[in-house]
């Protein structure tokens, strides 16, 4: 049995390959990415590519999925959302309508479009050989859920707009207390070798802020990687984030100096305020 899950996109080369195969005369925003998950199971990630200022191109995703389903190359078993914002959960119903799969489960927060199941915090379910655990992380939205996946020794967490490489989401529906708990208790408790898949590619912008607050070796390594690579999603672990993400270093004395705060929640609040108002230093050239 082959299982499928909807997740953020991560590899532009694979995205372009799908474009060439299915839409040679257009510019579709669809990606079909298969990968082995276990001895008897496999996982594929069907991803929605978001252009800046754009919207999910579900009308283009559906034909890709439909062809694979009809050829029995895949068995689409669920849509999994991280939170209700339109660029993550918008179009759930339309996609299932186009696929003639109206009864397929939509798993996510209570506000996600068409959601049929919201697992409680800490509960798990199976996708083939993969154990999926729901980690409720309210703040960016109150229905934000990060998804921890484990298949044998392989571990990953899909963090939506809660945790980014070198950053975190804005506190649209929550506060610093909630984000501190989400990052430095819930996600920080995961194994350090858990690979992080954020919902957006914001690393280059994030690391510029991190450098301004904590110009450490770990942060400079992240900066160098971001400058050398167009895509960074899935390239770093929870252990890495604890080293280079200032929002996960609220106990660091250097960050206390930069923020003028020392209590963890106060540090988190000040960091978010500073990030919201941050302007990249002008070039010296």
Backbone as a ProteinNet text record, in pm:
[ID]
protein_1_A
[PRIMARY]
XXXXXXXXXXXXXXXXXXXXXXXXXXXXXXXXXXXXXXXXXXXXXXXXXXXXXXXXXXXXXXXXXXXXXXXXXXXXXXXXXXXXXXXXXXXXXXXXXXXXXXXXXXXXXXXXXXXXXXXXXXXXXXXXXXXXXXXXXXXXXXXXXXXXXXXXXXXXXXXXXXXXXXXXXXXXXXXXXXXXXXXXXXXXXXXXXXXXXXXXXXXXXXXXXXXXXXXXXXXXXXXXXXXXXXXXXXXXXXXXXXXXXXXXXXXXXXXXXXXXXXXXXXXXXXXXXXXXXXXXXXXXX
[TERTIARY]
84.6	0	88	55.8	128.9	40.6	93.9	17.5	62	-28.4	3.7	-44.5	27.6	-6.8	23.4	-57.2	-31	57.2	166.1	260.3	316.3	393.1	457.5	556.4	575.3	672.5	811.6	912.3	1048.1	1151.6	1125.6	1231.7	1187	1242.3	1199.6	1233.6	1345	1383.3	1277.1	1227.9	1123.6	993.9	966	848.1	851.5	965.1	978.3	967	1015.2	1004.9	859.1	777.5	635.1	568.2	608.4	553.9	578.3	700.3	734.9	655.9	633.7	565.7	416.8	351.9	206.5	156.6	239.3	194.4	305.2	340.5	452.4	429.7	304.3	275.8	227.4	235	185.2	286.4	244.5	333.3	259.9	228.5	152.2	232.6	159.2	223.6	203.6	236.2	212.2	339.4	347.8	465.4	421.9	473.4	447.5	580.8	600.9	732.6	723.2	755.7	754.2	886	877.1	999.3	971.4	1068	1047.3	1033.7	940.3	917.4	941.9	948.3	968.1	978.4	993	1013.4	892	773	652.3	565.2	605.2	524.2	607.1	536.7	605.1	522.7	587.3	519.8	545.3	446.3	469.1	413	477.8	429.4	376.9	249.2	190.6	180.7	254.9	276.7	214.4	171.8	121	230.4	269.2	373.1	307.1	344.8	287.4	380.6	335.5	410.9	379.8	478.2	456	338.5	240.4	123.7	24.3	49.6	-37.1	-136.4	-185.8	-284.1	-261.4	-318.7	-301.2	-363.4	-288.3	-337.2	-395.5	-507.2	-566.3	-616.3	-658.2	-705.4	-593	-468.8	-355.9	-306.9	-322.9	-281.8	-371.6	-501.8	-597.6	-568.3	-538.5	-510.9	-390.4	-289	-170.3	-207.7	-281.6	-324.4	-420.3	-514.4	-617	-555.8	-458.7	-393.3	-322.8	-253.5	-181	-276.2	-389.9	-488.5	-551.9	-589.9	-654.4	-562.1	-433	-336.4	-294.5	-353.4	-325.9	-179.6	-115.5	20.1	19.6	-90	-100.6	-236.9	-242.9	-368.2	-375	-446.8	-456.9	-546.4	-491.8	-566.2	-608.2	-546.9	-583.6	-519.9	-582.6	-520.9	-491.6	-371	-332.1	-289.9	-355.7	-325.6	-258.2	-174.2	-109.9	-190.4	-268.8	-354.2	-447	-539	-649.9	-621.2	-508.9	-484.5	-498.1	-549	-585.5	-468.8	-345.1	-231.5	-185	-254.7	-222.3	-342.1	-462.3	-580.4	-687.7	-667.5	-767.1	-778.9	-900.7	-921.7	-932.3	-936	-949.7	-1071.3	-1184.7	-1308.9	-1304.2	-1252	-1245.2	-1155.4	-1044.3	-953.2	-1021.7	-1089.9	-1157.3	-1271.5	-1337.9	-1443.7	-1385.7	-1274.5	-1211.7	-1161.8	-1125.4	-1073.8	-1183.2	-1307.6	-1420	-1394	-1338.6	-1307.1	-1366.1	-1493.6	-1558	-1550.9	-1538.2	-1538	-1397.5	-1295.3	-1158.8	-1138.9	-1074.1	-1053.2	-967.7	-1006.9	-924.5	-888.4	-761.8	-714.4	-642	-685.1	-621.2	-692	-657.3	-719.5	-866.4	-937.8	-1083.8	-1131.4	-1047.2	-1089.2	-1047.9	-979.2	-935.9	-1056.6	-1049.9	-1160.9	-1195.9	-1323.1	-1372.5	-1317.3	-1254.7	-1189.6	-1289.8	-1247.2	-1331.9	-1276.3	-1150.6	-1089.4	-981.8	-989.1	-888.4	-835.5	-722.8	-668.2	-629.7	-649.2	-608.7	-456.7	-408.1	-263.7	-200.2	-96	-22.2	-75.2	-189.5	-243.6	-180.6	-181.1	-112.7	-206.7	-171.2	-238.2	-134.3	-168.5	-74.5	-104.5	-1	-7.4	90.5	38.5	128.4	216.5	346.2	440.2	477.9	422.6	460.9	364.5	419.3	340.6	336.6	216.6	197.8	138.4	206.2	159.5	121.9	6.8	-39.6	19.5	83.6	138.7	71.2	-19.8	-90.9	2.6	14	105.5	34.8	-68.6	-143.7	-59.1	-72.1	-15	-31.8	41.2	23.5	-125.1	-187.1	-332.4	-363.9	-485.1	-520.7	-541	-555.2	-571.9	-443.7	-329.9	-203.4	-166.1	-130.3	-84.5	42.9	146.4	266.9	254.8	306.2	290.4	426.5	443.2	567.4	549.8	636.1	629.8	751.6	728.9	841	819.2	923.5	923.9	1058	1060.2	1187.5	1273	1393.7	1484.6	1465.9	1385.9	1365.5	1256.8	1288.2	1194.3	1185.7	1064.7	1044.4	929	929.6	817.1	780.6	651.7	598.5	537.3	596.8	566.9	479.5	436.1	348.9	411.1	336.2	386.2	421.7	445.3	487	637.7	712.5	858.7	913.7	999.9	1075	1222.2	1301.6	1445.8	1492.8	1542.4	1590.7	1482.1	1358.1	1251.6	1125.6	1020.1	889.7	781.1	658	546.5	505.5	437.4	383.7	274.4	256.1	160.3	21.4	-33.5	-159.2	-275	-282.1	-395.8	-351.4	-226.5	-175.9	-79.6	3.3	93.9	228.2	319.4	454.5	456.9	366.7	360.3	332.8	239.1	203.8	316.7	381.7	490.1	609.6	637.1	745.6	717.5	595.1	559.4	569.9	520.4	522.4	664.2	753.5	890.2	978.4	977.6	1078.9	1035	911.9	865.8	820.2	717.8	661.3	760.1	807.1	896.5	1037	1083.2	1218	1230.4	1117.5	1120.9	1135.4	1122.4	1140.8	1287.6	1316.7	1456.8	1533.9	1657.6	1737.4	1757.5	1749.5	1771.6	1643.3	1537.5	1412.5	1428.8	1406.1	1419.7	1298.6	1323.8	1218.7	1177.4	1045.3	988.8	892.1	940	851	755.7	657.1	558	597.2	707.6	752.7	904.7	957	1101.4	1141.5	1161	1191.1	1332	1416.3	1542.8	1634.2	1646.6	1738.4	1700.3	1572.2	1527.3	1543.5	1510.6	1520	1662	1756.8	1893.8	1954.6	1908.5	1959.2	1920.8	1800.9	1760.8	1840.4	1854.9	1930.8	2071.8	2136.9	2273.2	2277.3	2173.6	2170	2155.5	2101.8	2079.5	2188.4	2230	2325	2419.5	2528	2622.3	2714.9	2654.6	2731.2	2778.3	2864.7	2913.4	2798.5	2705.8	2593.1	2505.1	2481.2	2397.9	2468.8	2598.5	2673.7	2678.8	2677.8	2672	2537.5	2430.9	2298.9	2295.9	2354.7	2360.6	2433	2545.8	2623.9	2545.5	2474.3	2395.7	2281.4	2214.9	2102.8	2148.5	2266.3	2318.3	2357.9	2399.5	2448.1	2338.9	2221.6	2116	1982.4	1912.6	1783.1	1678.9	1688.1	1590.2	1658.8	1599.2	1657.5	1563.5	1437.5	1341	1383.9	1376.3	1413.2	1562.2	1641.1	1786.7	1840.9	1754.4	1798.9	1708.7	1761.1	1691.6	1649.8	1573.1	1537.9	1664.4	1763	1889.7	1957.3	1950.9	2007.8	1934.5	1801.5	1723.7	1756.7	1784.3	1821.4	1951.8	2032.6	2160.8	2152.6	2077.7	2081.7	1952.6	1848.5	1721	1707.9	1713.3	1712.7	1584.9	1474.7	1349.3	1350.7	1448.3	1465.2	1587.7	1636.5	1751.3	1720	1601	1557	1630.9	1710.7	1791.7	1934.3	1968.2	2104.5	2136.9	2245.2	2282.3	2303.1	2355.9	2377.1	2244.5	2143.8	2012.2	1947.3	1975.9	1927.1	1981.6	2109.1	2170.6	2105	2079.1	2022.6	1879.2	1804.7	1663.5	1639.9	1734.5	1714.5	1619.5	1593.4	1503.9	1576.2	1528.5	1590	1488.1	1364.2	1260.4	1218.3	1211.3	1191.1	1074	958.2	842.5	863.4	923.6	952.4	1054.3	1152.8	1251	1181.6	1092.7	1018.2	937.9	869.3	787.9	874	987.8	1075.8	1137	1177.5	1232.5	1131.1	1005.4	902.9	881.1	880.3	865.9	982.4	1103.5	1222.1	1218.1	1176	1168.5	1063.3	949.9	843.8	891	980.3	1027.3	1164.9	1217.8	1355.2	1366.1	1469.7	1502.9	1646	1664.5	1797.8	1893.7	2012.5	2111.2	2143.7	2164.5	2197.6	2332.5	2346.6	2472.9	2583.9	2704	2819.7	2878.2	2832.9	2886.8	2821.7
-119.4	0	124.1	218.8	345.4	453.8	528	630.4	769.2	866.3	1001.8	1104.5	1214.8	1320.9	1454.8	1555.3	1688.3	1765.3	1821.8	1894.6	2012.8	2100.4	2209	2157.2	2232.3	2194.1	2222.2	2158.4	2183.4	2183.2	2125.3	2109.3	2164	2276.5	2341.2	2258.7	2187.4	2106.2	2000.8	1937.1	1836.2	1902	2018.9	2093.3	2120.9	2166.7	2198.4	2073.8	1961	1836.2	1797.6	1817.4	1786.9	1883.9	2008.7	2105.2	2060	2021.6	1982.6	1860	1767.1	1643.2	1664.9	1740.3	1751	1878.9	1983.8	2110.9	2174	2116.1	2167.6	2308.6	2350	2481.4	2582.1	2544	2632.7	2638.9	2700.4	2712.8	2666	2538.5	2488.4	2493.2	2494	2503.3	2370.9	2260.2	2130.3	2049.9	1969.4	1884.8	1747.8	1644.3	1508.9	1448.4	1420.2	1376.4	1243.9	1130.4	1002.7	976.7	895.3	858	736.8	650.6	529	560.2	494.6	518.9	395.8	282.5	162.2	42.4	-74.4	-193.7	-224.5	-198.4	-234.5	-113.6	3	121.9	230.4	326.9	442.9	566.2	677.9	804.9	894.6	969.1	1074.1	1202.3	1311.2	1440.8	1515.9	1547.4	1625.4	1767.5	1858	1988	2100.1	2201.3	2321.5	2426.6	2472.5	2574.7	2711.4	2791.2	2923.4	3029	3099.2	3213.7	3332.3	3418.5	3533.6	3614.8	3635.5	3712.2	3630.7	3502.9	3420.1	3341.1	3231.9	3150.1	3005.2	2909.7	2769.3	2739.9	2676.5	2644.8	2503.4	2488	2355.7	2301.2	2389.6	2343.1	2273.6	2304.7	2240.4	2119.5	2123.7	2009.5	1889.6	1914.6	1805.5	1712.1	1761.4	1668.4	1578.9	1632.8	1552.5	1437.7	1470.2	1367.4	1268.6	1321.9	1236.1	1130.9	1170.7	1076.6	966.7	1004.7	906.3	813	867.2	784.5	685.2	732.4	645.4	535.3	564	462.1	371.9	398.1	319.1	328.2	437.6	460.7	506.8	566.9	612.1	578.6	581.6	569	690.6	792.6	915.5	889.7	902.6	864.4	980.8	1097.3	1209.6	1338.4	1449	1580.4	1621.8	1668.5	1710.8	1857.2	1940.2	2083.4	2121.6	2226.2	2275	2385.3	2462.4	2566.4	2618.2	2705.5	2738.2	2845.9	2912.4	3020.7	2970.9	3059.5	3019.8	2961.7	3007.4	2956.8	2820.6	2763.7	2629.6	2535.2	2587.2	2500.3	2544.6	2657.3	2703.8	2609.7	2576.3	2490.7	2343.4	2305.4	2163.6	2101.1	2166.8	2111.8	2102.9	2207.4	2209.1	2097.9	2074.5	1968.5	1833	1804.2	1674.8	1662.4	1772.7	1770.7	1735.6	1797.8	1771.4	1628.3	1569.3	1432.5	1328.4	1375.1	1284.4	1202.8	1270.2	1205.2	1286.4	1315.7	1405.8	1356.6	1225.8	1170.7	1147.6	1189.7	1172.7	1258.2	1204.9	1281.9	1406.1	1514.8	1635.2	1650.6	1631.9	1629.6	1760	1829.4	1956.5	2027	2155	2234.7	2259	2300.4	2310.2	2413.7	2510.1	2614.1	2585.7	2476.5	2444.8	2414.8	2456.3	2437.5	2290	2257.1	2122.2	2018.1	2059.7	1964.1	1860.7	1735.2	1626.7	1562.2	1594	1530.3	1621.3	1644.5	1723.4	1640	1571.5	1489.5	1575.5	1522.5	1593.1	1601.3	1697.4	1714.3	1585.7	1542.2	1424.6	1292.5	1294.3	1169.2	1137	1009.4	963.1	883	875.6	786.8	738.1	639.4	578.1	617.1	644.9	655.9	553.1	435.6	327	291.8	291.5	259.1	381.2	495.5	619.6	652.8	674.1	720.6	872.6	929.7	1074.6	1121.8	1216.2	1268.5	1415.4	1451.6	1590.3	1665.8	1778.1	1865.2	2001.5	2030.5	2157.5	2270.5	2372	2483.3	2616.3	2648.5	2771.3	2895.9	2991.1	3125.2	3195.6	3149.6	3209.3	3207	3091.2	3077.8	2988.5	2996.8	2914	2768	2740.6	2601	2542.2	2606.6	2557.1	2421.1	2329.4	2196.2	2164.9	2123.5	2071.3	1919.8	1858.6	1714.1	1645.7	1562.3	1486.6	1348.8	1314.9	1187.3	1103.2	974.7	884.6	752.2	708.3	579.8	515.5	424.9	367.5	474.6	489.3	591	727.6	734.6	861.1	943.3	1070.2	1157.9	1293	1347	1478.2	1548.1	1680.8	1757.6	1866.1	1873.9	1974.6	2084.8	2203.5	2306.9	2421	2415.6	2520.8	2657.5	2748.7	2883.9	2904.6	2796.2	2808.7	2826	2733.4	2738.4	2744.1	2840.9	2849.5	2828.7	2799.5	2795	2935.5	2949.1	3077.9	3176.2	3131	3224.5	3155.1	3232.8	3178.1	3265.5	3218.1	3292	3409.8	3504.7	3617.9	3570	3645.6	3607.5	3661.3	3618.8	3674.1	3649.1	3529.2	3494.4	3454.4	3481.7	3439.7	3540.2	3492.8	3581.9	3513.6	3586.1	3535.3	3412.1	3406.1	3288.6	3163.2	3173.3	3058.1	3020.4	3119.2	3085	3027.8	3079.7	3023.1	2876.1	2845.6	2706.4	2621.6	2675.3	2600	2564.7	2663.7	2642.2	2574.7	2626.2	2588.6	2482.4	2439	2324.1	2212.1	2239.6	2134.5	2087.3	2177.5	2137.4	2107.4	2179.6	2156	2019.9	1960.5	1829	1715.1	1744.4	1640.7	1600.8	1480.7	1439.9	1540.2	1565.7	1666	1634.4	1505.9	1470.3	1474.6	1533.4	1549.5	1656.6	1620.6	1715.4	1808.7	1938.1	2040	2080.8	2075.9	2121.2	2236.8	2361.2	2476.4	2494.1	2580.9	2604.1	2706.7	2778.6	2880	2884.5	2937.1	2952.4	3095.1	3117.5	3250.9	3261.1	3162.7	3154.7	3274.1	3318.3	3429.2	3554.7	3584.3	3701.6	3679.7	3559.9	3531.1	3542.5	3489.1	3484.3	3624.1	3716.3	3853.7	3915.5	3884.6	3931.3	3859.6	3727.4	3650.8	3706.1	3738.3	3792.7	3923	4003.5	4132.2	4115.8	4002	3976.3	3888.3	3786.9	3687.8	3646.6	3719.1	3685.9	3571.1	3458	3341.4	3259.6	3162.7	3075.1	2997	2948.2	2870.5	2954.7	3079.4	3167	3200.8	3221.2	3252.8	3132.4	3013	2893.8	2887.2	2920.7	2924.1	3030.4	3144.6	3252.2	3206.3	3139.3	3092.3	2990.5	2901.2	2799.8	2865.4	2960.7	3027.6	3105.7	3163.5	3238.4	3146.2	3025	2931.3	2841.9	2838.7	2746.6	2819.1	2797.2	2860.8	2804.3	2675.9	2611.6	2557	2581.6	2535.6	2445.7	2437.5	2357.6	2211.6	2154	2014.5	1990.2	2095.4	2081.4	2094	2125.9	2146.2	2070.2	2045.2	1966.1	2052.8	1991.6	2059.8	2097.4	2007.9	2038.3	2159.6	2171.9	2289.3	2416.8	2409.5	2528.3	2575.9	2483.9	2522.3	2600.7	2585.8	2654.8	2787.7	2791.6	2913.1	2994.4	2947.1	3019	3098.5	3230.3	3312.3	3294.4	3258.4	3238.5	3109.9	3024.3	2903.3	2915	3037.1	3061.7	3175.3	3170.4	3278.6	3279.1	3175.8	3171.2	3219.1	3254.3	3293.3	3433.1	3447	3577.9	3685.3	3646.1	3744.3	3798.8	3713.6	3759.2	3844.1	3813.6	3898.9	4040.4	4050.1	4182	4254.7	4180.1	4241.9	4289.6	4216.8	4249.6	4336.2	4334.8	4405.5	4332.6	4206.9	4123.5	3995.2	3931	3804.9	3695.3	3732	3631.8	3576.7	3442.7	3382.5	3438.1	3452.7	3502.6	3648.4	3726.5	3866.4	3875.2	3785.1	3780.2	3746.3	3647.2	3608.3	3726.2	3796.5	3910.1	4019.3	4046.9	4151.8	4111.2	3985	3937	3952	3917.8	3928.8	4075	4162.1	4304.8	4355.2	4314.5	4355.7	4302.9	4176.9	4117.3	4188.5	4221.7	4290.7	4425.1	4489.2	4622.7	4622.1	4502.1	4491.3	4537.7	4614.3	4655.7	4615.1	4548.8	4501.9	4619.8	4607.2	4714.8	4745.4	4871.5	4912.1	4856.2	4823	4769.7	4873.2	4824.6	4912.6	4950.4	4883.2	4910.4	5035.9
0	0	0	-83.1	-88.2	-28	65.7	135.1	89.6	95.9	52.6	154.1	161.6	255.3	188.5	213.9	159.9	256.1	206.3	290.5	213.5	280.2	205.9	102.4	-7.5	-109.3	-58.2	-117.9	-72.5	-182.6	-297.9	-396.6	-531.1	-572.3	-696.5	-819.6	-816.8	-932.3	-960.5	-853.9	-871.8	-917.5	-864.4	-906.7	-1056.3	-1104.4	-1246.5	-1333.1	-1281.9	-1357.2	-1377.6	-1273.2	-1285.6	-1381.9	-1375.3	-1471	-1614.5	-1643	-1780.4	-1824.7	-1730.6	-1766	-1790.9	-1701.2	-1707.4	-1774.8	-1773.3	-1827.8	-1911.5	-2023.5	-2103.2	-2157.1	-2169	-2226.1	-2122.3	-1993.7	-1889	-1775.5	-1667.3	-1551	-1426.4	-1417.8	-1304	-1174.9	-1063.6	-933.3	-858.4	-921.2	-859.9	-850.5	-745.4	-728.4	-677.8	-737.6	-692.3	-656.3	-528.4	-484	-409.8	-475	-405.9	-334.8	-230.3	-159.4	-73.4	-55.2	22.3	169.7	234.5	376.3	460.8	403.2	481.1	388.9	446.8	365.5	279.1	333.4	259.4	225.2	269.9	247.6	180.3	124.9	68.1	97	98	120.5	1.5	-38.7	-137.6	-81.3	-111.6	-66.7	-188.5	-185.1	-292.8	-241.4	-302.6	-242	-321.9	-253.6	-316.6	-312.6	-430.2	-436.2	-432.6	-336.4	-319.9	-377.9	-478.8	-526.6	-435.2	-416.2	-330.4	-383.8	-294.7	-335	-415.5	-431.8	-513.8	-431.4	-487.4	-419	-458.8	-383	-418.3	-554.5	-639.6	-773.5	-773.4	-702.1	-687.4	-819.9	-909.4	-1039.2	-1114.3	-1081.1	-1145.4	-1067.5	-935.9	-854	-881.2	-892.6	-906.5	-1023.6	-1144.7	-1255	-1229.8	-1163.3	-1132.6	-1040.4	-935.5	-841.6	-907	-983.8	-1043	-1134	-1214.4	-1304.6	-1226.2	-1118.5	-1038.1	-964.9	-919	-849.8	-946.5	-1065.3	-1163.3	-1212.5	-1218.6	-1261.1	-1146.2	-1027.6	-906.8	-863.3	-901.6	-853.6	-708.7	-668.5	-530.4	-473.6	-340.6	-267.1	-175	-217.7	-139.4	-19.1	101.1	220.9	308.7	294.5	380.5	331.7	367.6	359.4	502.6	527.3	662	656.5	735.3	739.6	871	867.1	988.7	1056.5	980.4	1037.5	928.7	968.2	878.6	776.4	780.1	684.8	541.2	454	317.2	239	268.9	191	238.8	337.5	385.6	377	398	398.4	300.1	234.1	138.8	20	-17.1	-133.3	-103.1	24.2	58.1	-9.8	3.9	-51.1	-203.3	-265.1	-411.8	-462.8	-394.4	-436.1	-430.1	-320.6	-307.7	-407.3	-435.7	-537.1	-673.7	-707.9	-837.2	-847.4	-734	-733.3	-714.9	-697.8	-669.4	-543.5	-442.7	-315.4	-201.1	-210.5	-115.4	28.5	48.6	184.2	239.9	166.8	216.2	341.4	444.3	567.3	544	607.4	616.4	762.8	792.7	930.6	960.3	1063.9	1096.1	1209.2	1228.2	1332.5	1305.9	1410.3	1402.1	1301.3	1265.4	1171.8	1027.2	1003.1	867	778.1	654.1	561.5	546.6	574.9	554	648.5	757.9	847.4	898.4	899.2	948.8	1074.6	1106.6	1222.9	1280.5	1411.6	1482	1597.8	1578.6	1686.6	1806.7	1925.4	2046.7	2053.9	2128.5	2144.1	2196.3	2128.6	2172.7	2122.1	2051.7	1999.2	1864.2	1829.6	1708.5	1619.5	1491.5	1397.7	1298.5	1219.4	1125.5	981.8	905.5	760.1	706.4	672.4	634.8	752.5	731.3	838.7	921.5	888.2	954.3	1067.4	1186.2	1299.6	1296.3	1302.3	1296	1428	1492.5	1621.1	1607.5	1662.3	1661	1779	1749.5	1853.3	1840.8	1931	1925.2	1968.3	1883	1908.4	1882	1958.2	1933.7	1955.7	1865.3	1875.5	1741.7	1639.5	1506.1	1471.2	1487.8	1492.5	1611.3	1660.2	1774.5	1736.2	1606.8	1565.6	1506	1528.4	1471.9	1530.9	1441.4	1481.3	1404.4	1476.1	1412.1	1410.2	1304.6	1286.8	1293.2	1395.3	1413.8	1352.4	1256.7	1186	1219.3	1241.6	1267.7	1196.3	1126.6	1057.7	1087.7	1183.7	1226.5	1290.9	1241.1	1294.7	1229.7	1123.3	1052.8	1121.3	1147.1	1217.6	1147.1	1142.1	1080.6	1150	1143.8	1196.9	1096.3	1063.6	972.6	1058.4	1052.9	1151.2	1100.5	975.8	925.5	942.9	1006.1	1031	1177.6	1250.3	1390.5	1399.5	1342.4	1345.9	1204.6	1179.4	1054.6	1085.7	984.5	1006.2	1043.9	1165.1	1211.2	1250.6	1263.9	1297.7	1345.6	1359.8	1398.4	1338.3	1344.5	1288.1	1374.1	1312.6	1388.3	1484	1590.6	1694.5	1658.8	1546.5	1498.7	1594.7	1651.2	1736.2	1877	1909.6	2039.2	2098.2	2189.7	2260.5	2284	2347	2367.8	2457.2	2553.1	2640.7	2558.9	2465.8	2383.1	2288.5	2226.2	2134.5	2209.4	2327.1	2407.7	2437.9	2474.8	2502.5	2376.4	2263.9	2138.2	2096.2	2100.4	2052.3	2155.4	2277.2	2375	2474	2460.6	2538.3	2444.2	2363.4	2277.8	2171.2	2086.3	1977.4	2027.1	2126.7	2179.3	2245.6	2283.2	2347.6	2247.5	2117.4	2015.7	2008.4	1958.2	1942.4	1857.7	1894	1824.3	1676.8	1638.3	1497.7	1414.8	1468.6	1394.7	1287.5	1161.4	1050.8	1048.4	1030.4	1034.9	893.4	866.4	739.3	767.1	757.6	777.5	659.3	679.5	575.2	471.2	493.6	398.6	395.5	286.5	269.4	308.3	438.7	490.1	547.5	524.1	595.8	571.8	448.4	420.1	497.2	503.8	578.7	728.6	774.6	917.5	969.3	893.8	944.2	952.5	871.8	881.2	1014.9	1060.6	1193.5	1301.8	1287.9	1387.5	1404.6	1293.6	1297.7	1376.9	1362.3	1432	1582.5	1623.9	1765.9	1825.5	1749.5	1800	1687.3	1666.5	1558.4	1595.9	1631.8	1675.5	1556.2	1582.3	1475.8	1413.1	1497.3	1446	1353.7	1391.9	1309.5	1178.9	1184.6	1062.2	968	1022	937.6	865	936.6	873.4	764.4	791.2	692.3	566.3	584.6	470	388.8	456.2	385.6	308.3	371.5	305.6	183.2	189.1	75.2	-39.7	-6.3	-108	-164.9	-102.3	-142.7	-153.3	-264.1	-282.8	-188	-160.3	-74.1	50.3	165.8	292.1	370.5	329.6	404.3	409	527.5	543.3	549.5	560.4	566	707.9	803.4	940.7	1037.3	1155.2	1256	1374.5	1463.7	1588.4	1664.7	1666	1731.5	1671.2	1538	1471.2	1512	1516.3	1551.9	1692.9	1781.8	1918.5	1921.2	1816	1809.8	1735	1623.2	1540.6	1538.4	1602	1602	1732.1	1722.5	1844.2	1925.1	1860.2	1931.5	2014.5	1989.7	2070.8	2161.6	2178.8	2266.1	2364.4	2420.2	2509.2	2642.5	2668.7	2791.2	2766.4	2643.8	2608	2662.6	2741.1	2797.2	2690.9	2574	2467.9	2415.7	2412.4	2368.2	2476.8	2602.2	2710.7	2694.6	2658.4	2637.8	2520.5	2414	2293.6	2314.5	2396.7	2418.2	2541.4	2634.6	2760.4	2852.5	2822.9	2903.5	2942.4	3049.5	3092.5	3119.4	3148.8	3171.3	3035	3018.3	2886	2805.4	2866.6	2791.6	2751	2839.1	2806.1	2692.8	2694.2	2585.4	2454.1	2457.2	2337	2282.6	2371.1	2328.7	2265.7	2326.9	2274.6	2141.2	2128.5	2001.7	1888.9	1916.4	1812.7	1774.6	1873.6	1846.2	1760.8	1797	1721.9	1579.1	1562.8	1429.1	1344.2	1404.9	1330.8	1277.1	1350.4	1313.5	1247.9	1222.2	1172.5	1027.8	1002	866.1	838.3	725.3	689.1	677	736.2	725.1	579.4	550	413.7	373	245.2	194.6	209.2	238.8	252.5	116	12.8	-121.4	-180.3
[MASK]
+++++++++++++++++++++++++++++++++++++++++++++++++++++++++++++++++++++++++++++++++++++++++++++++++++++++++++++++++++++++++++++++++++++++++++++++++++++++++++++++++++++++++++++++++++++++++++++++++++++++++++++++++++++++++++++++++++++++++++++++++++++++++++++++++++++++++++++++++++++++++++++

